[in-house]
Tab-separated table of C-alpha atoms and ligand atoms in Angstrom:
chain	number	residue	atom	x	y	z
A	964	MET	CA	35.981	124.305	71.699
A	965	THR	CA	33.800	124.223	74.847
A	966	ASP	CA	31.339	127.100	75.137
A	967	LEU	CA	32.636	128.801	78.300
A	968	ASN	CA	29.205	130.034	79.261
A	969	GLY	CA	27.347	126.987	77.997
A	970	PRO	CA	24.827	125.155	80.153
A	971	LEU	CA	25.667	122.305	82.540
A	972	PHE	CA	23.325	119.956	80.658
A	973	PRO	CA	21.308	120.038	77.428
A	974	LEU	CA	18.199	122.235	77.265
A	975	SER	CA	16.179	119.198	76.180
A	976	PHE	CA	16.147	118.191	79.882
A	977	VAL	CA	14.285	121.368	80.887
A	978	CYS	CA	10.591	120.526	81.334
A	979	PRO	CA	8.626	122.659	78.824
A	980	ASP	CA	5.419	122.370	80.816
A	981	ILE	CA	6.960	123.725	84.024
A	982	SER	CA	8.822	126.421	82.073
A	983	SER	CA	5.562	127.731	80.681
A	984	LYS	CA	3.823	127.536	84.091
A	985	LEU	CA	6.543	129.788	85.568
A	986	GLY	CA	5.129	132.696	83.585
A	987	PRO	CA	6.958	135.693	82.095
A	988	ASP	CA	8.870	136.773	85.226
A	989	TYR	CA	11.100	133.727	85.651
A	990	VAL	CA	13.131	131.360	83.527
A	991	LEU	CA	13.910	127.699	84.253
A	992	ARG	CA	17.278	126.624	82.904
A	993	PRO	CA	20.436	124.576	83.575
A	994	LEU	CA	23.209	126.011	85.769
A	995	GLN	CA	25.778	128.052	83.853
A	996	LEU	CA	29.134	129.555	84.860
A	997	SER	CA	27.744	133.092	85.050
A	998	ASP	CA	25.504	131.936	87.918
A	999	TYR	CA	28.463	132.470	90.237
A	1000	LYS	CA	27.904	136.216	89.745
A	1001	ALA	CA	24.112	135.784	89.529
A	1002	GLY	CA	24.045	134.657	93.155
A	1003	VAL	CA	23.553	130.889	93.121
A	1004	LEU	CA	25.770	130.447	96.178
A	1005	GLU	CA	23.831	133.149	98.045
A	1006	VAL	CA	20.607	131.191	97.493
A	1007	LEU	CA	22.267	128.001	98.743
A	1008	LYS	CA	23.234	129.845	101.939
A	1009	ASP	CA	19.530	129.740	102.883
A	1010	LEU	CA	19.918	125.963	102.980
A	1011	THR	CA	23.239	125.412	104.729
A	1012	THR	CA	26.860	126.468	105.089
A	1013	VAL	CA	28.445	127.144	101.717
A	1014	GLY	CA	31.829	128.575	102.684
A	1015	ASP	CA	34.013	131.048	100.865
A	1016	ILE	CA	34.146	129.755	97.286
A	1017	SER	CA	36.247	131.594	94.712
A	1018	GLU	CA	35.067	131.880	91.111
A	1019	GLU	CA	37.982	129.640	90.130
A	1020	ARG	CA	36.816	126.843	92.456
A	1021	PHE	CA	33.244	127.257	91.293
A	1022	THR	CA	34.440	126.916	87.701
A	1023	GLU	CA	36.458	123.768	88.487
A	1024	GLN	CA	33.463	122.154	90.160
A	1025	PHE	CA	31.195	123.160	87.288
A	1026	GLU	CA	33.596	121.679	84.711
A	1027	TYR	CA	33.857	118.433	86.714
A	1028	MET	CA	30.076	118.119	86.634
A	1029	ARG	CA	29.733	119.124	82.990
A	1030	ALA	CA	32.287	116.472	81.962
A	1031	ARG	CA	29.961	113.847	83.485
A	1032	GLN	CA	26.949	114.196	81.241
A	1033	GLY	CA	23.925	112.315	82.517
A	1034	GLU	CA	25.024	112.493	86.167
A	1035	TYR	CA	24.734	116.056	87.459
A	1036	PHE	CA	21.650	118.147	86.782
A	1037	VAL	CA	21.671	121.464	88.638
A	1038	ILE	CA	18.605	123.438	87.642
A	1039	ILE	CA	18.097	127.158	88.179
A	1040	ILE	CA	15.171	129.543	88.384
A	1041	GLU	CA	16.300	133.024	87.347
A	1042	LYS	CA	14.269	136.168	88.001
A	1043	ILE	CA	14.304	137.981	84.683
A	1044	ALA	CA	13.920	141.508	86.093
A	1045	THR	CA	17.133	141.254	88.126
A	1046	GLY	CA	19.023	138.477	86.363
A	1047	ASN	CA	19.506	136.863	89.773
A	1048	VAL	CA	19.225	133.201	90.666
A	1049	VAL	CA	16.210	132.788	92.977
A	1050	GLY	CA	15.908	129.005	93.039
A	1051	VAL	CA	18.211	126.019	92.668
A	1052	GLY	CA	18.021	122.234	92.914
A	1053	THR	CA	20.110	119.223	91.953
A	1054	LEU	CA	19.367	115.761	90.619
A	1055	LEU	CA	22.322	113.388	90.916
A	1056	VAL	CA	21.903	110.175	88.921
A	1057	GLU	CA	23.309	107.021	90.525
A	1058	ARG	CA	24.055	103.902	88.426
A	1059	LYS	CA	23.255	100.643	90.249
A	1060	PHE	CA	23.634	96.903	89.648
A	1061	ILE	CA	20.268	96.086	91.213
A	1062	HIS	CA	17.045	96.489	89.259
A	1063	GLU	CA	18.818	95.419	86.080
A	1064	CYS	CA	21.499	98.077	86.352
A	1065	GLY	CA	18.847	100.635	87.207
A	1066	LEU	CA	19.265	104.365	87.766
A	1067	VAL	CA	18.200	106.217	90.920
A	1068	GLY	CA	17.837	109.988	91.069
A	1069	HIS	CA	18.956	111.751	94.244
A	1070	ILE	CA	17.276	115.092	94.837
A	1071	GLU	CA	19.754	117.380	96.606
A	1072	ASP	CA	20.339	120.978	97.677
A	1073	ILE	CA	16.947	122.529	97.038
A	1074	ALA	CA	16.731	126.215	97.909
A	1075	VAL	CA	14.564	129.200	97.063
A	1076	ALA	CA	15.690	132.740	97.970
A	1077	LYS	CA	13.907	133.936	101.127
A	1078	SER	CA	12.219	136.830	99.307
A	1079	GLU	CA	10.776	134.405	96.721
A	1080	GLN	CA	9.559	131.641	99.021
A	1081	GLY	CA	5.851	130.812	99.042
A	1082	LYS	CA	5.404	131.578	95.317
A	1083	LYS	CA	5.356	127.918	94.203
A	1084	LEU	CA	8.925	128.045	92.884
A	1085	GLY	CA	10.105	125.185	95.117
A	1086	ILE	CA	7.421	122.808	93.912
A	1087	LYS	CA	8.348	123.657	90.316
A	1088	ILE	CA	12.025	122.903	90.963
A	1089	ILE	CA	11.073	119.449	92.270
A	1090	GLY	CA	8.751	118.902	89.300
A	1091	ALA	CA	11.571	119.896	86.940
A	1092	LEU	CA	13.964	117.420	88.609
A	1093	ASP	CA	11.327	114.654	88.502
A	1094	PHE	CA	10.951	115.331	84.759
A	1095	ILE	CA	14.717	114.894	84.291
A	1096	GLY	CA	14.728	111.688	86.352
A	1097	LYS	CA	11.953	110.231	84.234
A	1098	LYS	CA	13.529	111.342	80.967
A	1099	ILE	CA	16.912	109.835	81.811
A	1100	GLY	CA	15.319	106.551	82.938
A	1101	CYS	CA	15.473	106.587	86.750
A	1102	TYR	CA	13.101	104.099	88.349
A	1103	LYS	CA	12.692	106.436	91.361
A	1104	ASN	CA	13.833	109.751	92.778
A	1105	ILE	CA	14.677	109.924	96.493
A	1106	LEU	CA	15.674	112.617	98.980
A	1107	ASP	CA	16.480	113.332	102.627
A	1108	CYS	CA	14.873	116.235	104.427
A	1109	SER	CA	14.220	117.559	107.903
A	1110	PRO	CA	10.791	116.941	109.490
A	1111	HIS	CA	10.205	120.685	109.036
A	1112	ASN	CA	10.118	120.239	105.243
A	1113	GLU	CA	8.226	116.945	105.103
A	1114	GLN	CA	4.888	118.521	104.164
A	1115	PHE	CA	6.523	120.507	101.347
A	1116	TYR	CA	7.727	117.250	99.786
A	1117	VAL	CA	4.354	115.590	100.380
A	1118	LYS	CA	2.854	118.432	98.306
A	1119	CYS	CA	5.454	117.657	95.643
A	1120	GLY	CA	4.160	114.046	95.511
A	1121	TYR	CA	6.768	112.365	97.751
A	1122	SER	CA	6.017	110.091	100.702
A	1123	ASN	CA	7.931	109.195	103.838
A	1124	ALA	CA	9.805	105.928	103.193
A	1125	GLY	CA	11.818	105.505	106.385
A	1126	PHE	CA	14.768	106.907	108.273
A	1127	GLU	CA	17.787	108.890	107.265
A	1128	MET	CA	20.968	107.651	108.970
A	1129	VAL	CA	24.133	109.711	109.127
A	1130	ARG	CA	27.673	109.431	110.492
A	1131	LEU	CA	29.843	112.490	110.137
A	1132	ILE	CA	33.307	111.481	108.866
B	1102	LIG	N1	6.158	123.011	105.524
B	1102	LIG	C1	4.892	122.789	105.069
B	1102	LIG	N2	4.460	123.175	103.843
B	1102	LIG	C2	5.340	123.852	103.072
B	1102	LIG	C3	6.667	124.150	103.472
B	1102	LIG	C4	7.071	123.690	104.772
B	1102	LIG	N3	8.309	123.880	105.231
B	1102	LIG	N4	7.293	124.817	102.477
B	1102	LIG	C5	6.391	124.940	101.487
B	1102	LIG	N5	5.221	124.363	101.837
B	1102	LIG	C6	4.010	124.231	101.044
B	1102	LIG	C7	3.490	125.577	100.569
B	1102	LIG	O1	2.643	126.183	101.510
B	1102	LIG	C8	2.756	125.170	99.298
B	1102	LIG	O2	1.503	124.606	99.667
B	1102	LIG	P1	0.149	124.896	98.823
B	1102	LIG	O3	0.432	124.354	97.427
B	1102	LIG	O4	-0.902	124.160	99.544
B	1102	LIG	O5	-0.012	126.382	98.821
B	1102	LIG	C9	3.606	124.030	98.739
B	1102	LIG	O6	4.327	123.501	99.864
B	1102	LIG	C10	4.596	124.486	97.674
B	1102	LIG	O7	5.397	125.495	98.246
B	1102	LIG	P2	6.359	126.420	97.380
B	1102	LIG	O8	5.829	127.817	97.358
B	1102	LIG	O9	6.662	125.787	96.087
B	1102	LIG	O10	7.653	126.396	98.316
B	1102	LIG	P3	8.891	127.387	98.265
B	1102	LIG	O11	9.067	127.963	96.918
B	1102	LIG	O12	8.790	128.347	99.403
B	1102	LIG	O13	10.113	126.377	98.531
B	1102	LIG	C11	11.559	125.349	100.132
B	1102	LIG	C12	10.120	125.500	99.629
B	1102	LIG	C13	12.471	124.865	98.993
B	1102	LIG	C14	11.589	124.327	101.268
B	1102	LIG	C15	12.019	126.758	100.634
B	1102	LIG	O14	11.237	127.140	101.738
B	1102	LIG	C16	13.483	126.852	101.023
B	1102	LIG	O15	14.346	127.120	100.183
B	1102	LIG	N6	13.790	126.644	102.321
B	1102	LIG	C17	15.179	126.787	102.818
B	1102	LIG	C18	16.094	125.674	102.294
B	1102	LIG	C19	15.523	124.285	102.522
B	1102	LIG	O16	15.103	123.922	103.619
B	1102	LIG	N7	15.542	123.459	101.444
B	1102	LIG	C20	15.069	122.069	101.434
B	1102	LIG	C21	16.150	121.152	101.927
B	1102	LIG	S1	15.832	119.411	101.678
B	1102	LIG	C22	16.712	118.984	100.271
B	1102	LIG	O17	17.446	119.781	99.737
B	1102	LIG	C23	16.485	117.624	99.670
């Protein structure tokens, strides 16, 4: 039977080096169903519109992702003192034909709670997602961001590789 509060992906994908650098006040771990109540959606509201998501819808989305092992990696930083989610980020793994059926990691939906920003949590989330990309065999990780965040990603080791194009549909 599926562990109802089990993690989204195996713990072996959690970078041990970054975990230990977080220190005793925080834990780095995969998303789990109880994060609905631990405030993951509140943290994402610092990034963009989230909407009114019921626990049932959250659970459905979580189960969809968990059924696709190797594709969805949503990583969490939890503040131990409160049990709240204070940081979140996603790596979505795309399978391609080019580059000998290569894999590309898409870094998505990075957010750190306002009260916790500036404490080097964001850079650790990106490092943790880069670790997963490397471990699963991606030949690169890519992301889109606003000019406002460019220097943050430069500090994470990323460089500007062109334009983002969008058409709302
Ligand atoms: N511009 C310039 N430098 C920045 C910025 C910025 N916007 N944000 C952080 N930095 C720098 C920090 O000063 C620090 O530099 P230092 O190492 O020289 O001291 C370094 O980047 C690392 O910063 P962290 O403390 O790890 O950043 P933080 O934990 O505050 O997280 C983040 C940064 C994720 C951008 C956070 O501010 C946030 O959640 N913002 C709101 C949501 C958002 O914009 N998310 C990114 C969307 S893009 C995407 O999802 C792909």
